[in-house]
Amino acid sequence: MNLLTNDSAVIEKTKELCNAIAQDIEFVTLQGQVERFLEDDAAKLQYQSVHERGEELHQKQQAGVELGEREIKEFEAARTELLENEVARDFMDAQQSLQTLQQTISKYVGMTMELGRVPEPEDMEQSGGGCCGGGCGCD
């Protein structure tokens, strides 16, 4: 018998959780910040430019090339300007918050499956971090 069929109680409860997340006012606000950014071509271009320049500088460092003071200052100035752009800044904050939320939810679900019960706060603290809350050999 397949326990995780589309009509199982676990899937229904998962859908309820997803619905609760999708209707949460903080989640809706974060989604709105992402959408506002995606609709702002200038902010997207500015973000992409800074991101690509950061990647270039990182690759140069990885290759052992010493970065010049001028290119560092230019990158920092572009980054500062990006952070002054409210739409881009809100997007980056929302992106971080959504990623943290997703990791926290995944950790709770993983720990629940590992422990066979809902994790207590001390369980979460003891698990430290890692990709799956510990116990999978990936820490």
Coordinates of N, CA, C and O in Angstrom, one line a residue:
M1 N 0.9 -1.2 0.0 CA 0.0 0.0 0.0 C 0.9 1.2 0.0 O 1.8 1.4 0.8
N2 N 0.6 2.2 -0.9 CA 1.4 3.4 -1.0 C 0.8 4.4 0.0 O -0.3 4.9 -0.2
L3 N 1.6 4.7 1.0 CA 1.1 5.6 2.1 C 0.9 7.0 1.6 O 0.1 7.8 2.1
L4 N 1.7 7.5 0.6 CA 1.6 8.9 0.2 C 0.9 9.1 -1.1 O 1.3 9.7 -2.0
T5 N -0.3 8.5 -1.2 CA -1.2 8.8 -2.3 C -1.7 10.2 -2.3 O -1.7 10.8 -1.2
N6 N -2.2 10.7 -3.4 CA -2.7 12.0 -3.4 C -3.8 12.3 -2.4 O -4.1 13.5 -2.1
D7 N -4.5 11.3 -2.0 CA -5.6 11.6 -1.0 C -5.3 11.1 0.4 O -6.2 11.0 1.2
S8 N -4.1 10.9 0.7 CA -3.7 10.5 2.1 C -3.9 11.7 3.0 O -3.8 12.8 2.6
A9 N -4.0 11.3 4.3 CA -4.2 12.4 5.3 C -2.9 13.2 5.4 O -3.0 14.4 5.6
V10 N -1.7 12.6 5.2 CA -0.5 13.4 5.3 C -0.5 14.4 4.2 O -0.1 15.6 4.4
I11 N -0.9 14.1 3.0 CA -0.9 15.0 1.9 C -1.9 16.1 2.1 O -1.6 17.3 1.9
E12 N -3.0 15.8 2.7 CA -4.1 16.8 3.0 C -3.6 17.8 4.0 O -3.8 19.0 3.9
K13 N -2.9 17.3 5.0 CA -2.3 18.2 6.1 C -1.2 19.0 5.5 O -1.1 20.2 5.8
T14 N -0.5 18.5 4.6 CA 0.6 19.2 3.9 C 0.0 20.4 3.1 O 0.5 21.5 3.1
K15 N -1.1 20.1 2.4 CA -1.8 21.1 1.6 C -2.4 22.2 2.5 O -2.3 23.4 2.2
E16 N -2.8 21.8 3.7 CA -3.3 22.8 4.7 C -2.2 23.7 5.2 O -2.4 24.9 5.3
L17 N -1.0 23.1 5.4 CA 0.1 23.9 5.8 C 0.5 24.9 4.7 O 0.7 26.1 4.9
C18 N 0.5 24.4 3.4 CA 0.8 25.2 2.3 C -0.2 26.4 2.2 O 0.2 27.5 1.9
N19 N -1.4 26.1 2.4 CA -2.5 27.1 2.3 C -2.3 28.1 3.4 O -2.4 29.3 3.2
A20 N -1.9 27.7 4.6 CA -1.7 28.6 5.7 C -0.5 29.5 5.4 O -0.5 30.7 5.7
I21 N 0.6 29.0 4.9 CA 1.7 29.8 4.5 C 1.3 30.8 3.4 O 1.7 32.0 3.6
A22 N 0.6 30.3 2.4 CA 0.3 31.2 1.3 C -0.6 32.4 1.7 O -0.6 33.4 1.1
Q23 N -1.4 32.2 2.8 CA -2.3 33.2 3.3 C -1.7 34.0 4.4 O -2.3 35.0 4.9
D24 N -0.5 33.7 4.9 CA 0.1 34.4 6.0 C 0.5 35.8 5.5 O 1.1 36.0 4.5
I25 N 0.1 36.8 6.3 CA 0.3 38.2 5.9 C 1.8 38.5 5.7 O 2.1 39.3 4.7
E26 N 2.7 38.0 6.5 CA 4.1 38.3 6.3 C 4.6 37.6 5.0 O 5.4 38.2 4.2
F27 N 4.1 36.4 4.7 CA 4.5 35.8 3.5 C 4.0 36.5 2.3 O 4.7 36.7 1.3
V28 N 2.7 37.0 2.3 CA 2.1 37.8 1.2 C 2.9 39.0 1.0 O 3.2 39.4 -0.1
T29 N 3.3 39.7 2.1 CA 4.1 40.9 2.0 C 5.5 40.6 1.3 O 5.9 41.4 0.4
L30 N 6.1 39.5 1.7 CA 7.4 39.2 1.1 C 7.2 38.9 -0.4 O 8.0 39.3 -1.3
Q31 N 6.2 38.1 -0.8 CA 5.9 37.8 -2.2 C 5.6 39.1 -2.9 O 6.1 39.3 -4.1
G32 N 5.0 40.1 -2.3 CA 4.7 41.4 -3.0 C 6.0 42.1 -3.2 O 6.1 42.8 -4.3
Q33 N 7.0 42.0 -2.3 CA 8.2 42.7 -2.5 C 9.0 42.1 -3.7 O 9.6 42.8 -4.5
V34 N 8.9 40.7 -3.8 CA 9.6 40.0 -4.9 C 8.9 40.4 -6.2 O 9.6 40.8 -7.2
E35 N 7.6 40.5 -6.3 CA 6.8 40.8 -7.5 C 7.1 42.3 -7.9 O 7.3 42.5 -9.1
R36 N 7.2 43.2 -6.9 CA 7.5 44.6 -7.2 C 8.9 44.7 -7.9 O 9.0 45.4 -8.9
F37 N 9.8 43.9 -7.4 CA 11.2 43.9 -8.0 C 11.1 43.4 -9.4 O 11.7 43.9 -10.3
L38 N 10.4 42.3 -9.6 CA 10.3 41.6 -10.9 C 9.7 42.5 -12.0 O 9.9 42.4 -13.2
E39 N 8.9 43.5 -11.5 CA 8.2 44.4 -12.4 C 9.0 45.7 -12.7 O 8.7 46.5 -13.5
D40 N 10.1 45.8 -12.0 CA 11.0 47.0 -12.1 C 12.2 46.7 -12.9 O 13.2 46.2 -12.3
D41 N 12.2 47.0 -14.2 CA 13.3 46.6 -15.1 C 14.6 47.3 -14.6 O 15.7 46.7 -14.7
A42 N 14.6 48.5 -14.2 CA 15.8 49.2 -13.8 C 16.4 48.6 -12.6 O 17.6 48.4 -12.5
A43 N 15.6 48.2 -11.6 CA 16.1 47.5 -10.4 C 16.7 46.2 -10.7 O 17.7 45.8 -10.2
K44 N 16.0 45.4 -11.6 CA 16.5 44.1 -12.0 C 17.9 44.3 -12.7 O 18.8 43.5 -12.5
L45 N 18.0 45.2 -13.6 CA 19.3 45.4 -14.3 C 20.4 45.8 -13.4 O 21.5 45.3 -13.5
Q46 N 20.1 46.7 -12.4 CA 21.1 47.1 -11.5 C 21.5 45.9 -10.6 O 22.7 45.7 -10.4
Y47 N 20.5 45.2 -10.2 CA 20.8 44.0 -9.3 C 21.7 43.0 -10.1 O 22.7 42.5 -9.6
Q48 N 21.3 42.7 -11.4 CA 22.0 41.8 -12.2 C 23.5 42.2 -12.4 O 24.4 41.5 -12.4
S49 N 23.6 43.5 -12.7 CA 24.9 44.1 -12.9 C 25.9 43.9 -11.7 O 27.0 43.5 -11.9
V50 N 25.4 44.3 -10.6 CA 26.2 44.1 -9.4 C 26.5 42.7 -9.1 O 27.6 42.3 -8.7
H51 N 25.5 41.8 -9.3 CA 25.7 40.4 -9.0 C 26.7 39.8 -9.9 O 27.6 39.1 -9.5
E52 N 26.6 40.1 -11.2 CA 27.6 39.6 -12.2 C 29.0 40.1 -11.9 O 30.0 39.4 -12.0
R53 N 29.1 41.4 -11.5 CA 30.4 42.0 -11.2 C 31.0 41.3 -10.0 O 32.2 41.0 -9.9
G54 N 30.2 41.0 -9.0 CA 30.6 40.3 -7.8 C 31.1 38.9 -8.1 O 32.1 38.5 -7.6
E55 N 30.4 38.3 -9.0 CA 30.9 36.9 -9.5 C 32.2 37.0 -10.2 O 33.1 36.2 -10.0
E56 N 32.4 38.0 -11.0 CA 33.7 38.2 -11.7 C 34.8 38.4 -10.8 O 35.9 37.8 -10.9
L57 N 34.6 39.2 -9.8 CA 35.6 39.5 -8.8 C 35.9 38.3 -8.0 O 37.1 38.0 -7.7
H58 N 34.9 37.5 -7.6 CA 35.1 36.3 -6.9 C 35.9 35.3 -7.7 O 36.8 34.6 -7.2
Q59 N 35.6 35.2 -9.0 CA 36.3 34.2 -9.8 C 37.8 34.6 -9.9 O 38.7 33.8 -10.0
K60 N 38.0 35.9 -10.0 CA 39.4 36.4 -10.1 C 40.2 36.0 -8.9 O 41.3 35.5 -8.9
Q61 N 39.5 36.2 -7.7 CA 40.2 35.9 -6.4 C 40.4 34.4 -6.4 O 41.5 34.0 -5.9
Q62 N 39.5 33.6 -6.8 CA 39.6 32.1 -6.8 C 40.8 31.7 -7.7 O 41.5 30.7 -7.4
A63 N 41.0 32.5 -8.7 CA 42.1 32.1 -9.7 C 43.5 32.7 -9.2 O 44.5 32.5 -9.8
G64 N 43.4 33.3 -8.0 CA 44.7 33.8 -7.5 C 45.1 35.2 -8.0 O 46.2 35.7 -7.7
V65 N 44.2 35.9 -8.7 CA 44.5 37.2 -9.2 C 44.1 38.2 -8.1 O 43.1 38.2 -7.5
E66 N 45.1 39.1 -7.8 CA 44.9 40.1 -6.8 C 44.0 41.2 -7.4 O 44.2 41.7 -8.5
L67 N 43.0 41.6 -6.6 CA 42.0 42.6 -7.1 C 42.6 44.0 -6.8 O 43.2 44.2 -5.8
G68 N 42.4 44.8 -7.8 CA 42.9 46.2 -7.7 C 42.0 47.0 -6.8 O 40.8 46.8 -6.7
E69 N 42.6 48.0 -6.2 CA 41.9 48.9 -5.3 C 40.7 49.6 -6.0 O 39.6 49.7 -5.5
R70 N 41.0 50.0 -7.3 CA 39.9 50.7 -8.0 C 38.7 49.8 -8.3 O 37.6 50.2 -8.1
E71 N 39.0 48.6 -8.7 CA 37.8 47.7 -9.0 C 37.1 47.3 -7.8 O 35.8 47.2 -7.8
I72 N 37.8 47.2 -6.7 CA 37.1 47.0 -5.4 C 36.2 48.2 -5.0 O 35.0 48.0 -4.7
K73 N 36.7 49.4 -5.1 CA 36.0 50.6 -4.8 C 34.8 50.7 -5.8 O 33.7 51.1 -5.3
E74 N 35.0 50.4 -7.0 CA 33.9 50.6 -8.0 C 32.8 49.6 -7.7 O 31.6 49.9 -7.7
F75 N 33.2 48.3 -7.3 CA 32.1 47.3 -6.9 C 31.4 47.8 -5.7 O 30.2 47.7 -5.6
E76 N 32.2 48.2 -4.7 CA 31.5 48.6 -3.4 C 30.6 49.8 -3.6 O 29.5 49.9 -3.0
A77 N 31.0 50.7 -4.5 CA 30.1 51.9 -4.8 C 28.8 51.4 -5.5 O 27.7 51.9 -5.2
A78 N 28.9 50.5 -6.5 CA 27.8 50.0 -7.2 C 26.9 49.2 -6.2 O 25.6 49.3 -6.3
R79 N 27.5 48.4 -5.3 CA 26.7 47.7 -4.3 C 26.0 48.6 -3.3 O 24.8 48.4 -3.0
T80 N 26.7 49.7 -2.9 CA 26.0 50.7 -2.0 C 24.9 51.3 -2.7 O 23.8 51.5 -2.1
E81 N 25.0 51.7 -4.0 CA 24.0 52.3 -4.8 C 22.8 51.3 -4.9 O 21.6 51.7 -4.8
L82 N 23.1 50.0 -5.1 CA 22.0 49.0 -5.2 C 21.3 48.9 -3.9 O 20.0 48.9 -3.9
L83 N 22.0 49.0 -2.8 CA 21.3 48.9 -1.5 C 20.5 50.1 -1.1 O 19.6 50.1 -0.3
E84 N 20.8 51.2 -1.8 CA 20.0 52.4 -1.6 C 18.7 52.4 -2.4 O 17.8 53.2 -2.2
N85 N 18.6 51.5 -3.4 CA 17.4 51.3 -4.2 C 16.4 50.5 -3.4 O 16.6 49.3 -3.1
E86 N 15.4 51.1 -2.9 CA 14.4 50.5 -2.0 C 13.8 49.2 -2.6 O 13.7 48.2 -1.9
V87 N 13.5 49.2 -3.9 CA 12.9 48.1 -4.5 C 13.9 46.9 -4.5 O 13.5 45.8 -4.1
A88 N 15.1 47.1 -4.9 CA 16.1 46.1 -4.9 C 16.4 45.6 -3.4 O 16.6 44.4 -3.2
R89 N 16.5 46.6 -2.5 CA 16.8 46.2 -1.1 C 15.7 45.4 -0.5 O 16.0 44.3 0.1
D90 N 14.5 45.8 -0.8 CA 13.3 45.0 -0.3 C 13.3 43.6 -0.9 O 13.0 42.6 -0.2
F91 N 13.7 43.5 -2.2 CA 13.7 42.2 -2.8 C 14.8 41.3 -2.2 O 14.5 40.1 -1.9
M92 N 16.0 41.9 -1.9 CA 17.0 41.0 -1.3 C 16.6 40.6 0.1 O 16.9 39.5 0.5
D93 N 16.0 41.5 0.9 CA 15.6 41.2 2.2 C 14.5 40.1 2.1 O 14.5 39.1 2.9
A94 N 13.5 40.2 1.2 CA 12.5 39.3 1.0 C 13.0 37.9 0.6 O 12.6 36.9 1.2
Q95 N 14.0 37.9 -0.3 CA 14.6 36.7 -0.7 C 15.2 36.0 0.4 O 15.1 34.7 0.6
Q96 N 16.0 36.7 1.3 CA 16.6 36.1 2.4 C 15.6 35.5 3.4 O 15.7 34.4 3.9
S97 N 14.5 36.3 3.7 CA 13.5 35.9 4.6 C 12.8 34.6 4.1 O 12.5 33.7 4.9
L98 N 12.5 34.6 2.8 CA 11.8 33.4 2.2 C 12.7 32.2 2.3 O 12.2 31.1 2.5
Q99 N 14.0 32.4 2.0 CA 14.9 31.3 2.1 C 15.0 30.7 3.5 O 15.0 29.5 3.7
T100 N 15.1 31.6 4.5 CA 15.1 31.2 5.9 C 13.8 30.5 6.3 O 13.9 29.4 7.0
L101 N 12.7 31.0 5.8 CA 11.4 30.3 6.1 C 11.4 28.9 5.5 O 11.0 27.9 6.2
Q102 N 11.8 28.8 4.3 CA 11.9 27.5 3.7 C 12.8 26.5 4.4 O 12.4 25.3 4.6
Q103 N 13.9 27.0 4.8 CA 14.9 26.1 5.5 C 14.3 25.7 6.9 O 14.4 24.5 7.3
T104 N 13.6 26.6 7.6 CA 13.0 26.3 8.9 C 11.9 25.3 8.7 O 11.9 24.3 9.5
I105 N 11.1 25.4 7.7 CA 10.0 24.5 7.5 C 10.6 23.1 7.2 O 10.1 22.1 7.7
S106 N 11.6 23.1 6.3 CA 12.2 21.8 5.9 C 12.8 21.2 7.1 O 12.8 19.9 7.3
K107 N 13.4 21.9 8.0 CA 14.1 21.4 9.2 C 13.0 20.8 10.1 O 13.2 19.7 10.6
Y108 N 11.9 21.5 10.3 CA 10.8 20.9 11.1 C 10.3 19.6 10.6 O 10.1 18.7 11.3
V109 N 10.0 19.6 9.3 CA 9.5 18.4 8.7 C 10.5 17.3 8.8 O 10.2 16.1 9.1
G110 N 11.8 17.6 8.4 CA 12.8 16.5 8.5 C 13.0 16.0 9.9 O 13.1 14.8 10.1
M111 N 13.0 16.9 10.9 CA 13.1 16.4 12.3 C 11.9 15.6 12.7 O 12.0 14.6 13.5
T112 N 10.7 16.0 12.3 CA 9.5 15.2 12.6 C 9.6 13.8 12.1 O 9.3 12.8 12.8
M113 N 10.1 13.7 10.8 CA 10.2 12.4 10.2 C 11.3 11.6 10.9 O 11.2 10.4 11.1
E114 N 12.4 12.2 11.4 CA 13.5 11.6 12.1 C 13.1 11.1 13.5 O 13.4 10.0 13.9
L115 N 12.3 12.0 14.2 CA 12.0 11.7 15.6 C 10.7 10.9 15.7 O 10.4 10.3 16.8
G116 N 9.8 11.0 14.7 CA 8.5 10.4 14.8 C 7.5 11.2 15.6 O 6.5 10.7 16.1
R117 N 7.8 12.5 15.9 CA 7.0 13.4 16.6 C 7.4 14.8 16.2 O 8.4 15.0 15.6
V118 N 6.5 15.8 16.6 CA 6.8 17.2 16.4 C 8.0 17.5 17.3 O 8.0 17.3 18.5
P119 N 9.1 18.1 16.7 CA 10.2 18.5 17.4 C 9.9 19.6 18.5 O 9.2 20.5 18.2
E120 N 10.6 19.5 19.6 CA 10.5 20.5 20.6 C 11.6 21.5 20.3 O 12.5 21.2 19.6
P121 N 11.5 22.7 20.9 CA 12.5 23.7 20.7 C 13.9 23.2 21.0 O 14.9 23.5 20.2
E122 N 14.1 22.4 22.0 CA 15.4 21.9 22.4 C 15.9 20.9 21.3 O 17.1 20.8 21.1
D123 N 15.0 20.2 20.7 CA 15.4 19.3 19.6 C 16.0 20.1 18.4 O 17.0 19.7 17.8
M124 N 15.3 21.2 18.1 CA 15.8 22.0 17.0 C 17.1 22.6 17.3 O 18.0 22.7 16.5
E125 N 17.3 23.1 18.6 CA 18.6 23.6 19.0 C 19.7 22.6 18.9 O 20.8 22.9 18.5
Q126 N 19.4 21.4 19.4 CA 20.4 20.3 19.4 C 20.8 19.9 18.0 O 21.9 19.4 17.8
S127 N 19.9 20.0 17.1 CA 20.2 19.5 15.7 C 21.2 20.4 15.0 O 21.8 20.0 14.1
G128 N 21.5 21.6 15.6 CA 22.5 22.4 15.0 C 22.1 23.0 13.7 O 21.3 23.9 13.6
G129 N 22.6 22.4 12.6 CA 22.3 23.0 11.3 C 22.3 21.8 10.3 O 21.7 20.8 10.5
G130 N 23.2 22.0 9.3 CA 23.3 21.0 8.3 C 22.2 21.0 7.3 O 21.3 21.8 7.4
C131 N 22.2 20.1 6.4 CA 21.3 20.2 5.2 C 19.9 19.7 5.6 O 19.0 20.0 5.0
C132 N 19.9 18.8 6.6 CA 18.6 18.2 6.9 C 18.3 18.0 8.4 O 17.6 17.1 8.8
G133 N 18.9 18.9 9.2 CA 18.7 18.8 10.6 C 19.5 17.7 11.3 O 19.2 17.3 12.4
G134 N 20.5 17.2 10.7 CA 21.3 16.1 11.3 C 20.8 14.7 11.0 O 19.7 14.5 10.6
G135 N 21.7 13.8 11.3 CA 21.4 12.4 11.1 C 21.5 11.8 9.7 O 21.2 10.7 9.5
C136 N 21.9 12.7 8.8 CA 21.9 12.2 7.4 C 23.3 12.1 6.9 O 23.5 11.7 5.7
G137 N 24.3 12.4 7.7 CA 25.7 12.3 7.3 C 26.2 13.4 6.5 O 27.2 13.3 5.9
C138 N 25.4 14.5 6.4 CA 25.8 15.6 5.6 C 26.3 16.8 6.4 O 26.6 17.8 5.8
D139 N 26.3 16.6 7.7 CA 26.7 17.8 8.6 C 28.2 18.0 8.4 O 29.0 17.1 8.4

